[in-house]
XYZ file of C-alpha atoms in Angstrom:
762
model
C 20.807 -23.874 -29.399
C 24.561 -23.459 -29.381
C 26.535 -22.453 -26.320
C 27.230 -19.073 -27.990
C 23.525 -18.314 -28.308
C 22.736 -15.148 -26.301
C 19.850 -16.882 -24.553
C 22.091 -19.724 -23.429
C 24.751 -17.268 -22.341
C 22.141 -15.438 -20.277
C 20.976 -18.735 -18.776
C 24.521 -19.659 -17.815
C 25.050 -16.218 -16.302
C 21.908 -16.476 -14.173
C 22.403 -20.120 -13.192
C 21.634 -20.601 -9.515
C 19.983 -17.195 -9.115
C 16.472 -18.433 -9.931
C 14.514 -21.684 -9.701
C 14.282 -23.545 -13.003
C 10.676 -24.667 -13.582
C 10.116 -27.109 -16.422
C 9.551 -30.796 -16.989
C 11.845 -30.763 -20.024
C 15.466 -31.295 -18.974
C 18.501 -33.033 -20.387
C 20.238 -35.788 -18.488
C 22.658 -33.263 -17.005
C 19.701 -31.259 -15.636
C 20.035 -28.355 -18.063
C 16.624 -27.291 -19.399
C 15.871 -28.272 -22.996
C 14.194 -24.962 -23.809
C 15.250 -21.389 -23.103
C 13.199 -18.479 -24.401
C 13.615 -14.694 -24.422
C 12.297 -14.296 -20.873
C 15.733 -15.413 -19.650
C 16.831 -11.862 -20.468
C 14.323 -10.342 -18.037
C 14.625 -9.298 -14.386
C 11.257 -10.442 -13.061
C 11.031 -13.662 -10.993
C 7.635 -14.331 -12.571
C 9.002 -14.053 -16.100
C 12.000 -16.187 -15.192
C 9.584 -18.886 -13.986
C 8.552 -19.200 -17.652
C 12.008 -18.818 -19.200
C 12.279 -22.562 -19.852
C 8.785 -23.264 -21.127
C 8.745 -24.682 -24.668
C 6.585 -21.662 -25.533
C 8.783 -19.096 -27.255
C 7.823 -16.313 -24.861
C 8.914 -12.764 -25.508
C 8.781 -9.648 -23.363
C 6.604 -6.612 -24.021
C 8.823 -4.292 -26.052
C 9.067 -2.571 -29.410
C 11.095 -5.405 -30.959
C 8.418 -7.982 -30.174
C 5.688 -5.940 -31.810
C 7.880 -5.258 -34.828
C 8.228 -9.034 -35.216
C 4.449 -9.533 -34.997
C 3.906 -6.948 -37.723
C 6.636 -8.387 -39.938
C 5.166 -11.908 -39.689
C 1.527 -10.726 -39.626
C 0.727 -12.868 -36.616
C -1.677 -12.155 -33.774
C -0.226 -11.837 -30.300
C -1.153 -14.087 -27.415
C -0.690 -12.038 -24.241
C -0.561 -13.797 -20.868
C -0.439 -11.626 -17.725
C 0.059 -13.021 -14.234
C 2.270 -12.735 -11.179
C 4.649 -14.931 -9.246
C 2.398 -15.843 -6.300
C -0.737 -16.536 -8.384
C -2.036 -20.099 -7.840
C -3.983 -20.421 -11.109
C -1.085 -18.902 -13.038
C 1.000 -21.836 -11.836
C -1.746 -24.271 -12.839
C -1.997 -22.900 -16.384
C 1.767 -22.936 -16.719
C 2.018 -26.583 -15.714
C -0.944 -27.671 -17.837
C -0.383 -25.610 -20.962
C 2.705 -23.429 -21.150
C 5.079 -26.215 -20.114
C 3.486 -28.569 -22.642
C 5.069 -29.203 -26.052
C 1.750 -29.722 -27.847
C 0.417 -26.340 -26.705
C 3.764 -24.680 -27.350
C 3.898 -25.985 -30.893
C 0.581 -24.295 -31.744
C 1.428 -21.065 -29.940
C 4.848 -20.770 -31.552
C 3.596 -21.547 -35.051
C 0.600 -19.242 -35.221
C 1.178 -16.532 -32.603
C 3.747 -14.229 -31.053
C 3.488 -15.162 -27.350
C 4.141 -12.384 -24.797
C 4.405 -12.795 -21.024
C 3.884 -9.803 -18.696
C 4.324 -9.594 -14.932
C 1.355 -7.541 -13.717
C 3.391 -6.273 -10.769
C 6.047 -5.076 -13.187
C 3.616 -3.416 -15.622
C 0.343 -2.680 -13.782
C -0.431 -0.102 -16.461
C -0.643 -2.852 -19.109
C -2.529 -5.107 -16.728
C -5.133 -2.393 -16.206
C -5.616 -1.857 -19.940
C -6.059 -5.506 -20.903
C -7.966 -6.429 -17.750
C -10.449 -3.723 -18.718
C -10.716 -5.304 -22.174
C -11.273 -8.788 -20.707
C -13.955 -7.425 -18.365
C -15.706 -5.780 -21.307
C -15.560 -9.061 -23.252
C -16.507 -11.519 -20.505
C -18.003 -9.450 -17.677
C -15.326 -10.545 -15.206
C -11.564 -10.678 -14.834
C -8.758 -12.395 -12.983
C -5.357 -13.989 -13.378
C -3.880 -15.530 -15.363
C -5.239 -13.123 -17.939
C -5.231 -14.476 -21.509
C -5.767 -11.987 -24.334
C -5.402 -12.091 -28.100
C -4.132 -8.907 -29.741
C -3.537 -7.518 -33.190
C 0.106 -6.784 -34.095
C -0.649 -3.186 -33.036
C -1.578 -4.346 -29.536
C -5.369 -3.998 -29.849
C -7.344 -6.755 -28.062
C -9.988 -8.676 -29.986
C -10.669 -11.589 -27.610
C -9.702 -12.629 -24.120
C -10.433 -14.472 -20.903
C -8.636 -15.777 -17.836
C -7.677 -19.378 -17.034
C -8.342 -21.949 -19.777
C -7.965 -25.723 -19.142
C -5.592 -27.283 -21.670
C -8.132 -29.014 -23.967
C -10.204 -25.847 -24.236
C -7.087 -23.724 -24.659
C -5.811 -25.853 -27.556
C -9.196 -25.594 -29.281
C -9.261 -21.848 -28.707
C -5.817 -21.395 -30.234
C -6.843 -23.326 -33.334
C -10.062 -21.347 -33.707
C -8.368 -17.957 -33.300
C -5.769 -18.952 -35.905
C -8.489 -19.958 -38.346
C -10.327 -16.668 -37.831
C -7.107 -14.709 -38.297
C -6.508 -16.440 -41.631
C -10.116 -16.275 -42.861
C -11.556 -13.119 -41.251
C -8.596 -10.939 -40.367
C -10.354 -7.701 -41.290
C -13.207 -8.503 -38.898
C -10.781 -9.174 -36.072
C -8.930 -5.925 -36.780
C -12.211 -4.006 -36.681
C -13.193 -5.759 -33.459
C -9.819 -4.847 -31.970
C -10.311 -1.191 -32.880
C -13.793 -1.078 -31.339
C -12.554 -2.708 -28.150
C -9.532 -0.399 -27.965
C -11.859 2.599 -28.262
C -14.067 1.251 -25.472
C -11.050 0.728 -23.197
C -9.860 4.261 -23.923
C -13.230 5.756 -22.997
C -13.230 3.821 -19.734
C -9.644 4.523 -18.651
C -9.338 8.075 -19.882
C -12.770 9.619 -19.496
C -13.278 13.190 -20.584
C -12.830 15.632 -17.711
C -15.987 17.057 -16.184
C -15.548 20.647 -15.073
C -17.695 21.264 -12.030
C -17.534 22.254 -8.395
C -17.453 19.752 -5.565
C -20.833 18.389 -4.572
C -22.173 19.590 -1.245
C -21.508 17.263 1.679
C -19.569 14.970 -0.671
C -17.404 13.503 2.104
C -20.329 13.062 4.506
C -22.295 11.235 1.816
C -19.331 8.961 1.071
C -18.952 8.102 4.762
C -22.643 7.193 5.043
C -22.469 4.987 1.945
C -19.315 3.249 3.129
C -20.826 2.528 6.539
C -23.897 1.133 4.798
C -21.697 -1.078 2.616
C -19.890 -2.592 5.600
C -20.450 -6.117 6.901
C -22.044 -5.497 10.306
C -21.759 -9.143 11.378
C -18.233 -10.180 10.371
C -16.451 -6.895 9.704
C -15.012 -5.547 6.492
C -16.859 -4.759 3.290
C -18.834 -6.952 0.919
C -18.992 -10.738 0.885
C -16.573 -13.519 0.088
C -13.908 -13.492 -1.147
C -13.103 -10.717 1.310
C -10.210 -8.332 0.946
C -9.123 -5.932 3.691
C -9.832 -2.906 1.444
C -7.349 -0.733 3.319
C -8.135 2.484 1.373
C -11.623 2.430 2.932
C -10.141 1.997 6.400
C -7.576 4.782 5.935
C -10.326 7.158 4.827
C -12.573 6.287 7.773
C -9.693 6.639 10.236
C -9.123 10.153 8.943
C -12.815 10.914 9.488
C -12.673 9.504 13.034
C -9.637 11.615 13.914
C -11.608 14.716 12.952
C -14.683 13.799 15.027
C -14.881 15.248 18.549
C -17.313 12.591 19.824
C -16.210 9.636 21.955
C -15.243 6.628 19.848
C -18.207 4.534 20.972
C -20.559 7.190 19.582
C -18.990 7.246 16.113
C -20.531 4.927 13.484
C -17.296 5.082 11.450
C -15.314 3.757 14.424
C -17.728 0.865 14.805
C -16.952 -0.156 11.198
C -13.189 0.229 11.569
C -13.045 -1.530 14.936
C -15.145 -4.500 13.831
C -12.954 -4.884 10.728
C -9.624 -4.642 12.531
C -10.830 -6.966 15.304
C -12.032 -9.538 12.776
C -8.827 -9.362 10.733
C -6.507 -9.879 13.711
C -8.650 -12.759 15.009
C -9.049 -14.578 11.695
C -6.948 -17.034 9.764
C -6.123 -14.214 7.358
C -3.636 -13.117 10.040
C -0.620 -15.374 10.517
C -1.080 -15.974 14.241
C 2.282 -17.703 14.620
C 4.569 -15.544 12.494
C 2.807 -12.223 12.088
C 1.679 -10.515 8.905
C -1.449 -10.803 6.796
C -2.382 -13.074 3.939
C -3.832 -11.389 0.874
C -7.539 -12.157 1.335
C -10.008 -14.610 2.845
C -12.137 -16.975 0.782
C -14.940 -16.916 3.364
C -16.990 -14.142 4.924
C -15.633 -14.751 8.456
C -11.944 -14.196 7.515
C -11.068 -17.738 8.653
C -9.665 -19.375 5.495
C -7.140 -17.232 3.645
C -5.572 -17.339 0.245
C -2.148 -17.844 1.776
C 0.054 -15.543 -0.300
C 1.498 -12.546 1.529
C 1.966 -9.228 -0.242
C 4.213 -6.414 0.951
C 1.516 -3.832 0.238
C -0.962 -5.521 2.601
C 1.583 -5.480 5.416
C 2.350 -1.792 4.856
C -1.226 -0.579 4.566
C -2.595 -2.656 7.437
C 0.291 -1.727 9.737
C -0.652 1.935 9.201
C -4.300 1.167 9.913
C -3.454 -0.587 13.178
C -0.980 2.130 14.220
C -3.614 4.832 13.728
C -6.299 2.800 15.450
C -3.945 2.250 18.393
C -3.244 5.977 18.553
C -6.986 6.594 18.805
C -7.984 3.817 21.185
C -4.802 2.654 22.959
C -6.064 -0.902 22.368
C -3.037 -3.124 23.130
C -4.147 -5.665 20.532
C -3.760 -3.094 17.779
C -0.279 -2.287 19.070
C 0.597 -6.004 19.150
C -0.580 -6.744 15.624
C 1.084 -3.646 14.194
C 4.401 -4.623 15.779
C 4.166 -8.299 14.804
C 3.386 -7.361 11.210
C 6.325 -4.987 10.886
C 8.614 -7.424 12.705
C 7.624 -10.143 10.240
C 8.510 -7.856 7.323
C 11.857 -6.887 8.839
C 12.613 -10.534 9.591
C 11.505 -12.267 6.402
C 10.962 -9.722 3.612
C 13.933 -7.393 4.019
C 16.946 -7.516 1.702
C 20.528 -7.259 2.980
C 20.561 -3.686 1.628
C 17.519 -2.763 3.724
C 14.771 -2.628 1.084
C 11.826 -4.992 0.904
C 10.855 -7.957 -1.261
C 7.424 -8.010 -2.817
C 5.589 -11.232 -1.877
C 5.551 -14.857 -0.820
C 3.557 -17.574 -2.558
C 0.422 -19.318 -1.335
C 1.754 -22.758 -2.315
C 4.543 -24.919 -0.997
C 5.284 -28.500 -1.984
C 2.435 -28.209 -4.473
C -0.234 -27.466 -1.850
C -1.821 -24.166 -0.951
C -1.301 -23.275 2.702
C 0.772 -26.354 3.564
C 3.480 -24.203 5.161
C 1.055 -22.417 7.502
C -1.431 -25.060 8.749
C -1.088 -27.609 11.564
C -2.509 -31.071 12.059
C -3.547 -31.932 15.605
C -1.186 -34.903 15.520
C 1.778 -32.683 14.612
C 0.955 -30.258 17.386
C 0.483 -33.004 19.983
C 3.960 -34.328 19.158
C 5.542 -30.878 19.059
C 3.999 -29.343 22.198
C 3.863 -30.500 25.798
C 0.458 -30.861 27.468
C 0.211 -27.280 28.845
C 1.306 -25.745 25.538
C -1.162 -27.888 23.566
C -3.945 -26.848 25.921
C -2.925 -23.228 25.399
C -3.083 -23.669 21.620
C -6.536 -25.223 21.923
C -7.831 -22.404 24.097
C -6.248 -19.434 22.311
C -5.939 -20.565 18.681
C -8.990 -22.803 18.337
C -6.979 -25.972 17.647
C -9.133 -29.121 17.433
C -8.641 -32.738 16.406
C -10.997 -32.223 13.471
C -9.339 -29.032 12.258
C -10.892 -26.341 10.072
C -9.013 -26.746 6.765
C -9.015 -30.201 5.214
C -8.317 -31.884 8.547
C -5.631 -29.383 9.531
C -5.853 -26.271 11.696
C -5.583 -22.692 10.532
C -4.727 -20.857 13.733
C -7.226 -18.148 14.691
C -8.641 -16.479 17.786
C -12.108 -17.849 18.650
C -12.249 -15.166 21.352
C -10.109 -12.142 22.161
C -6.827 -12.538 24.023
C -8.309 -10.584 26.928
C -11.157 -13.112 27.145
C -8.759 -16.056 26.865
C -6.590 -14.566 29.598
C -9.599 -14.304 31.924
C -10.577 -17.921 31.204
C -7.016 -19.039 31.981
C -6.874 -16.898 35.119
C -3.990 -14.869 33.658
C -3.411 -11.200 33.008
C -3.214 -10.076 29.402
C 0.549 -9.511 29.792
C 1.065 -12.966 31.311
C -0.805 -14.563 28.418
C 1.368 -12.706 25.907
C 4.465 -14.095 27.631
C 3.173 -17.644 27.411
C 2.159 -17.189 23.781
C 5.631 -15.866 22.950
C 7.112 -19.213 23.986
C 4.452 -21.165 22.120
C 4.931 -19.149 18.930
C 8.698 -19.522 19.117
C 8.244 -23.315 19.178
C 5.833 -23.200 16.244
C 8.097 -20.948 14.187
C 11.091 -23.162 14.834
C 9.136 -26.205 13.638
C 7.739 -24.283 10.663
C 11.222 -23.212 9.599
C 12.007 -26.877 8.915
C 9.276 -27.032 6.274
C 9.719 -26.148 2.608
C 8.789 -22.458 2.528
C 6.626 -20.840 -0.123
C 8.440 -19.155 -2.980
C 9.479 -15.611 -2.139
C 9.349 -13.056 -4.937
C 12.583 -11.161 -4.375
C 11.973 -8.283 -6.732
C 11.971 -4.851 -5.126
C 9.052 -2.656 -6.217
C 9.505 1.072 -5.632
C 5.774 1.647 -5.056
C 5.388 -1.033 -2.396
C 8.652 -0.046 -0.713
C 7.345 3.509 -0.479
C 4.290 2.136 1.318
C 6.460 0.208 3.771
C 8.687 3.217 4.454
C 5.557 5.236 5.272
C 4.276 2.487 7.585
C 7.578 2.167 9.448
C 8.024 5.911 9.892
C 4.440 6.522 10.992
C 4.536 3.616 13.445
C 7.812 4.925 14.879
C 6.162 8.314 15.415
C 3.065 6.785 17.067
C 4.791 4.191 19.255
C 8.222 5.708 19.850
C 9.934 2.518 18.597
C 13.029 4.021 16.964
C 14.043 0.752 15.242
C 11.174 1.201 12.804
C 12.219 4.751 12.023
C 15.812 3.607 11.504
C 14.640 0.899 9.086
C 12.597 3.467 7.168
C 15.618 5.777 6.809
C 17.798 2.941 5.508
C 15.178 1.827 2.969
C 14.482 5.370 1.749
C 18.168 6.075 1.180
C 18.721 2.725 -0.529
C 15.821 3.326 -2.921
C 17.243 6.742 -3.774
C 20.588 5.109 -4.598
C 19.491 1.902 -6.305
C 16.228 2.744 -8.086
C 17.167 6.225 -9.319
C 19.052 6.534 -12.588
C 21.706 9.051 -13.555
C 19.018 11.101 -15.314
C 17.095 11.431 -12.038
C 14.296 9.127 -13.214
C 13.319 6.122 -11.133
C 12.988 2.461 -12.033
C 9.953 0.500 -10.910
C 11.633 -2.779 -9.974
C 14.999 -4.307 -9.294
C 16.104 -7.896 -8.887
C 19.491 -8.825 -7.446
C 20.252 -5.075 -7.322
C 19.723 -4.714 -11.082
C 17.012 -2.097 -11.763
C 14.682 -2.286 -14.753
C 11.451 -0.833 -16.121
C 10.550 2.817 -15.924
C 8.781 3.823 -12.730
C 5.077 4.541 -12.959
C 3.110 7.312 -11.268
C 2.381 5.046 -8.274
C 6.100 4.464 -7.716
C 6.890 8.153 -7.433
C 3.843 9.093 -5.377
C 4.066 6.302 -2.797
C 7.781 6.928 -2.395
C 6.908 10.599 -1.821
C 4.401 9.535 0.844
C 7.160 7.532 2.526
C 9.468 10.570 2.462
C 6.668 12.706 3.885
C 6.211 10.383 6.853
C 9.981 10.320 7.350
C 10.104 14.115 7.424
C 7.332 14.228 10.025
C 9.268 11.714 12.112
C 12.754 13.232 11.783
C 12.257 16.837 10.554
C 15.318 16.315 8.398
C 14.881 18.682 5.423
C 16.614 16.171 3.144
C 13.313 14.320 2.807
C 11.423 17.491 1.835
C 14.065 18.384 -0.736
C 13.739 14.963 -2.325
C 9.951 15.230 -2.344
C 10.120 18.569 -4.140
C 12.533 17.123 -6.708
C 10.127 14.241 -7.339
C 7.202 16.660 -7.692
C 9.132 18.359 -10.520
C 9.724 14.968 -12.168
C 5.998 14.200 -11.973
C 5.166 17.328 -13.938
C 7.814 16.576 -16.544
C 6.993 12.896 -17.040
C 3.323 12.326 -16.182
C 1.311 15.560 -16.310
C -1.679 15.780 -18.634
C -1.032 19.383 -19.612
C -4.289 19.666 -21.558
C -6.854 18.219 -19.164
C -5.113 18.072 -15.783
C -4.242 15.149 -13.569
C -1.383 12.725 -14.124
C -1.002 9.767 -16.459
C -0.085 6.412 -14.923
C 2.650 5.756 -17.493
C 5.647 8.024 -18.230
C 6.159 9.742 -21.554
C 8.372 7.140 -23.230
C 6.956 3.728 -22.325
C 8.166 0.585 -24.104
C 5.848 -1.060 -26.617
C 2.481 0.169 -27.880
C 0.088 1.684 -25.365
C -3.598 1.749 -26.281
C -4.238 4.568 -23.866
C -2.270 6.507 -21.275
C -4.595 5.727 -18.415
C -5.378 8.528 -15.981
C -7.573 7.287 -13.176
C -7.825 7.917 -9.448
C -9.605 4.739 -8.371
C -8.320 2.901 -5.291
C -8.266 -0.891 -5.400
C -6.041 -3.267 -3.421
C -3.620 -0.359 -3.217
C -4.113 3.389 -3.334
C -3.864 4.790 -6.854
C -1.192 7.338 -7.678
C -3.611 10.156 -8.477
C -5.581 9.454 -5.322
C -2.519 9.385 -3.039
C -1.098 12.452 -4.779
C -3.992 14.624 -3.612
C -3.022 13.823 -0.015
C 0.724 14.180 -0.634
C 0.422 17.581 -2.304
C -1.865 18.909 0.427
C 0.691 17.864 3.045
C 3.666 19.181 1.068
C 2.046 22.594 0.712
C 1.683 22.905 4.504
C 5.315 21.938 5.057
C 6.902 24.156 2.388
C 4.473 26.866 1.309
C 5.640 26.144 -2.245
C 3.323 27.989 -4.659
C 4.047 25.482 -7.439
C 2.908 22.659 -5.147
C -0.231 24.635 -4.367
C -0.934 25.042 -8.084
C -0.360 21.321 -8.681
C -2.748 20.430 -5.865
C -5.476 22.773 -7.099
C -5.202 21.359 -10.636
C -5.169 17.791 -9.308
C -8.388 18.310 -7.374
C -10.065 20.112 -10.278
C -9.117 17.340 -12.744
C -10.976 14.627 -10.829
C -13.800 16.542 -9.168
C -16.403 15.431 -11.706
C -15.459 11.749 -11.374
C -15.407 11.939 -7.573
C -18.791 13.663 -7.439
C -20.311 10.738 -9.336
C -18.344 7.860 -7.772
C -16.971 9.018 -4.397
C -16.357 5.514 -3.035
C -14.107 4.670 -5.979
C -11.323 6.798 -4.479
C -11.615 7.053 -0.682
C -8.007 8.229 -0.261
C -8.630 11.017 -2.781
C -11.447 12.130 -0.466
C -8.970 12.005 2.410
C -6.625 14.278 0.458
C -9.495 16.591 -0.399
C -10.370 16.827 3.282
C -6.740 17.586 4.097
C -6.648 20.312 1.448
C -9.771 22.017 2.757
C -9.024 21.630 6.500
C -5.895 19.991 7.946
C -6.659 17.026 10.185
C -6.244 18.233 13.818
C -3.846 15.433 14.773
C -0.921 15.837 17.150
C 1.470 17.311 14.557
C 0.652 20.631 12.876
C 2.589 23.017 10.625
C 2.463 26.770 10.029
C 4.459 29.594 8.422
C 5.214 27.542 5.288
C 6.697 24.826 7.468
C 9.007 27.134 9.418
C 7.043 26.433 12.591
C 5.550 23.149 13.766
C 3.947 21.992 16.971
C 3.393 18.569 18.488
C 0.992 17.690 21.279
C 0.869 14.668 23.570
C -1.482 13.668 26.364
C -0.855 11.310 29.264
C -3.651 10.047 31.472
C -3.304 9.489 35.197
C -6.203 7.282 36.164
C -6.375 8.699 39.669
C -8.993 11.463 39.644
C -9.122 11.248 35.807
C -6.261 13.722 35.494
C -4.634 14.413 32.129
C -1.256 16.023 31.520
C -0.879 17.662 28.108
C 2.396 18.826 26.578
C 2.402 21.191 23.615
C 5.870 21.516 22.061
C 6.452 24.368 19.610
C 9.451 24.280 17.277
C 10.764 27.037 15.012
C 13.385 27.051 12.290
C 16.465 29.160 12.821
C 15.683 32.862 12.615
C 11.970 32.445 13.345
C 10.143 33.343 16.563
C 6.712 33.843 18.089
C 5.709 36.389 20.691
C 5.541 34.946 24.190
C 2.357 34.506 26.181
C 3.216 37.416 28.496
C 4.306 39.731 25.681
C 2.204 42.944 25.830
C 0.785 42.724 22.326
C -2.655 43.113 20.713
C -4.988 40.115 20.834
C -4.110 37.423 18.339
C -0.370 38.110 18.382
C 0.780 36.776 21.709
C 0.972 33.007 22.131
C -2.058 31.533 23.794
C -3.448 27.999 24.228
C -7.228 27.640 24.358
C -9.085 24.564 25.589
C -11.877 23.911 23.089
C -13.286 20.765 24.728
C -14.216 22.625 27.921
C -17.525 20.744 28.187
C -15.590 17.436 28.386
C -12.480 18.577 30.282
C -11.821 20.981 33.141
C -8.693 23.108 32.834
C -6.987 22.940 36.228
C -3.683 24.570 35.339
C -1.734 25.914 32.361
C 1.978 26.687 32.450
C 3.708 28.850 29.836
C 7.507 29.056 29.654
C 9.440 32.236 30.220
C 10.377 34.053 27.037
C 13.545 35.854 26.129
C 13.975 39.496 25.201
C 14.473 40.173 21.527
C 15.280 43.620 20.215
C 14.332 44.808 16.750
C 17.527 46.592 15.714
C 15.686 48.602 13.088
C 13.056 50.128 15.368
C 14.727 49.415 18.704
C 11.584 47.726 20.033
C 12.060 45.061 22.675
C 9.715 42.062 22.654
C 9.502 38.941 24.746
C 9.552 35.948 22.374
C 9.895 32.197 22.092
C 12.338 30.812 19.533
C 13.846 27.442 18.625
C 11.685 25.438 21.057
C 9.240 26.035 23.855
C 6.743 23.891 25.788
C 3.310 24.712 27.182
C 1.923 22.318 29.804
C -1.702 21.825 30.816
C -3.361 19.841 33.592
C -6.938 18.754 32.883
C -9.600 16.634 34.507
C -11.538 14.379 32.136
C -15.302 14.010 32.413
C -15.896 12.037 29.163
C -13.822 9.870 26.814
C -13.835 12.584 24.155
C -10.558 13.839 22.668
C -8.797 16.810 24.190
C -9.283 19.651 21.713
C -6.899 22.584 21.822
C -6.297 25.729 19.799
C -2.847 27.307 19.657
C -2.934 31.027 18.768
C 0.331 32.723 17.730
C 2.120 34.930 15.223
C 5.372 33.913 13.523
C 8.025 36.428 12.515
C 11.627 36.592 11.337
C 13.952 39.510 10.617
C 12.113 40.508 7.435
C 8.453 39.569 7.761
C 5.644 38.693 10.131
C 2.918 36.281 9.108
C -0.674 36.983 9.988
C -1.820 35.770 13.406
C -2.626 32.094 13.018
C -4.353 29.251 14.857
C -3.520 25.553 14.894
C -6.102 23.051 16.120
C -5.346 19.753 17.870
C -7.527 16.786 18.700
C -5.753 14.440 21.101
C -7.106 10.979 21.821
């Protein structure tokens, strides 16, 4: 290629901004081959930009070329931290013999599954129909119209070369058969991903049945769900935590809590948790969570941080607080961009070996640590001479930190102090190693998850630094990922946005804004949420059958089907999360359009959820929220014009509890005071519902102020802006404090009906 070639110009322009991966280089180090992926903004695609394979991106021009040359398409889908994707690249895609066959007989297309999860879903479904299983790298053969006729996952090079030859021969000799096969498979994918809506009412006790099934599916011995390989399955945990928060029984009498606790305890103790640096690896290859697949994904950190924050709020277990903080601190330290948004992942491999960056040989530790520190590592992190991973040690907790502290004759706090010094030494030594590749692309969806985690944790723990980080990230996304037309991009790399945002991007960003509003009560976040809700209807709504498509109206390249599912997998699906977001937005705004959207959203998926409730646990959470708001310590009323927060502090002497109920009103709104002479149901009153578990010793209402209705000249005693009710209780059981706040909100023009807010305080 000449120096004026656009691909070479792009390579020169990006020189130094990405790692060149190829065995084919000139003497001056410049790669011999440069393909069309050099024009892309995905680190994964750039990894393949210098393969001898003439890769192209998924776009209309590529498919026009396939049609013009009447060639089948070879589609390879993977992601930057995928181990077997790297293997297939090294064996096949960076091999001139393979490339020669691919370039001669096919139009090769590379797709980053994190960039286009909608395409990944379509062709993964096709591969699963063909082979009965799926995985990455995904290898699929398509017609020039994008219809799959054969596919699989990883192919060793000899088998791959034979497969390419055979597919070429069939395309030449039996093209009509392959076209027919592609049409049949495309139809099957469409039926699976866009099933016909089933109009029916919700099944009785749907949520209760789902909870029972999920508890039955759990691993009673090692925590979590299913067998190896074991994923955290955060959507299940988030659903169960919502159920627990609604239950008035003590935690130790709740089967759902037993499942959540055993899972969270096992995760924080296992090798899946980075004991030295914080944060979670993607999954464990064994049932006991000891040996992880070492990549780290932003979405795992966000979802698990929320799980631990909520579990801490329920139980006050200091280990949950520790792990939540360490996870978020890891993200802020190692996955945050200078602009304040978050990178997507780090690889499992470094220096060609999976896990090399994270594991420790006994010899290395004995040279690095003094005798007391080495003994501490042996006691707390299970370090042995033999190791537990190919002769090396994956740090884990053989017993809880409380148990280790007792064995070492230390308090829990003293042990944490000693471990802080040990971990600082380990991190300093680890920083000298070659780190795993970090995927620096910014994904709107995953950033929305992290914003939600930071804001919710700030609200639960009072750590303002997390809330500040969430505000910075939310504002940066609004500036950098949002185009002049108001539409969002899904990803950006080096501050250059690309690819239209998908449903998940909008909805998870909305969830982040929702958590920010609850933390700050800045109406800016609500206004942005409402603007995004309008965009959803314009770009994604299925106006005929309800629900929302995953892909926007004008997606690049052919699309076999505009998928419309609500199934939760490693992350929460857009349609599933949207049910929860819309339910919450209705309470905070009273917007009738939001109410209509929520009703249609629930109706669109009711039939699917009735038949497969465990496929979308977060949709069930949203359904619960729509029917009855969760009685947590923040509640809204009067279309969001009034909100109340409750907090409880325990004094262990005499089992006394002090409860504060803070009531806030927007400007111009008021409620009648407790001492206001008004009919029942209108004056403000706090009722203790858990009177069998708590004795009410004292309740203190604030003094009101006199307000005069200028129209009727009636004087009332009211509360406005802010007031606080204080209660003193004595606890007899470990059940939550359950309160009911009765009131009536009014402004100059209207009074709402008398209303009640319920609280359940752990």
